Every structure is written in C-alpha cells, then in structure tokens.
XYZ file of C-alpha atoms in Angstrom:
82
model
C 196.369 -23.905 38.617
C 195.316 -23.408 34.997
C 194.658 -19.914 33.676
C 192.367 -18.760 30.894
C 193.527 -15.672 29.038
C 190.967 -13.392 27.443
C 190.476 -9.723 28.221
C 191.712 -10.533 31.728
C 193.517 -13.488 33.220
C 191.099 -15.840 34.968
C 191.997 -18.717 37.282
C 190.607 -22.251 36.926
C 190.194 -23.949 40.315
C 189.686 -27.476 39.013
C 192.158 -30.246 38.371
C 193.522 -30.546 34.850
C 192.417 -28.391 31.972
C 189.176 -26.487 31.585
C 186.473 -28.729 30.062
C 185.386 -27.810 26.552
C 181.876 -26.772 25.550
C 179.927 -29.986 24.921
C 182.075 -32.057 27.284
C 180.323 -34.100 29.989
C 181.295 -33.286 33.580
C 180.244 -34.615 37.000
C 179.072 -31.907 39.416
C 179.871 -33.394 42.819
C 178.704 -30.324 44.746
C 175.446 -31.236 46.481
C 175.279 -34.422 44.373
C 173.949 -32.548 41.338
C 175.246 -35.206 38.942
C 176.384 -35.193 35.359
C 175.792 -32.616 32.685
C 177.228 -30.990 29.578
C 179.238 -27.780 29.530
C 177.260 -25.138 27.623
C 179.550 -22.163 28.197
C 181.670 -20.210 30.645
C 181.331 -17.314 33.082
C 183.741 -15.158 35.059
C 183.392 -14.113 38.684
C 185.895 -12.776 41.171
C 188.894 -13.460 38.924
C 187.894 -17.077 38.332
C 186.437 -18.862 35.329
C 183.451 -21.124 35.864
C 181.318 -23.435 33.791
C 177.699 -23.187 32.723
C 176.445 -26.767 32.930
C 173.155 -28.210 31.676
C 172.472 -31.005 34.165
C 171.228 -34.318 32.761
C 168.829 -35.027 35.604
C 168.829 -32.346 38.303
C 167.370 -33.340 41.669
C 163.798 -32.173 42.304
C 164.899 -30.219 45.397
C 167.403 -28.298 43.241
C 164.787 -27.319 40.666
C 162.326 -26.271 43.375
C 164.970 -24.326 45.313
C 165.921 -22.428 42.154
C 162.306 -21.892 41.070
C 162.789 -23.874 37.855
C 161.031 -26.662 36.047
C 164.038 -27.587 33.900
C 167.776 -27.174 33.554
C 168.624 -26.308 29.952
C 170.849 -24.012 27.918
C 168.697 -21.041 28.988
C 168.898 -21.994 32.687
C 172.274 -23.682 33.222
C 173.898 -24.392 36.565
C 176.978 -22.285 37.326
C 179.902 -24.149 38.911
C 183.589 -23.639 39.575
C 186.287 -26.251 39.016
C 186.457 -27.268 42.692
C 182.798 -28.302 42.506
C 183.470 -30.992 39.899
C-alpha cells in the first residue's frame, strides 16, 4: 500500500502509485468511465482523487443533481474504485 505524507500520513488503496494531477484514469466503480485527476482529498485516513469525468452517465448527473462534471464539481473516488 502506498502512503502519501503531508500533515498526516494517508493511505492509498489503489494499485501502483497515486496518479498525478492531469493524468487520465478509468473509474470502474459504477461504470463511470475515464476522466482526468484534478486534485486530491483526504477522508478517514485515506487519500482520494478528485476526477473530472470525460462523459459521465446521465443517471449519475441526475442522481447528483448536476448538469456537468467539471473542476468545480469533480467526482471523488478512492484507489480501489479505479
């Protein structure tokens, strides 16, 4: 398991290293598809990714009361969801 050291030590649950900002990732969870990493977040001792999906499913946008997925409304995922 990879760790990210900042003010606290955070665990990365994905395989390999933590993707860099701007890197394209595939969000397999719920078939959300590909997107670019726009930043990071921390929750429960783990580091996650903020991902701007390329083409989010309509059901996902409706469920989250959104019209778009962009840098202001990214999707939050953990490494195991890639």
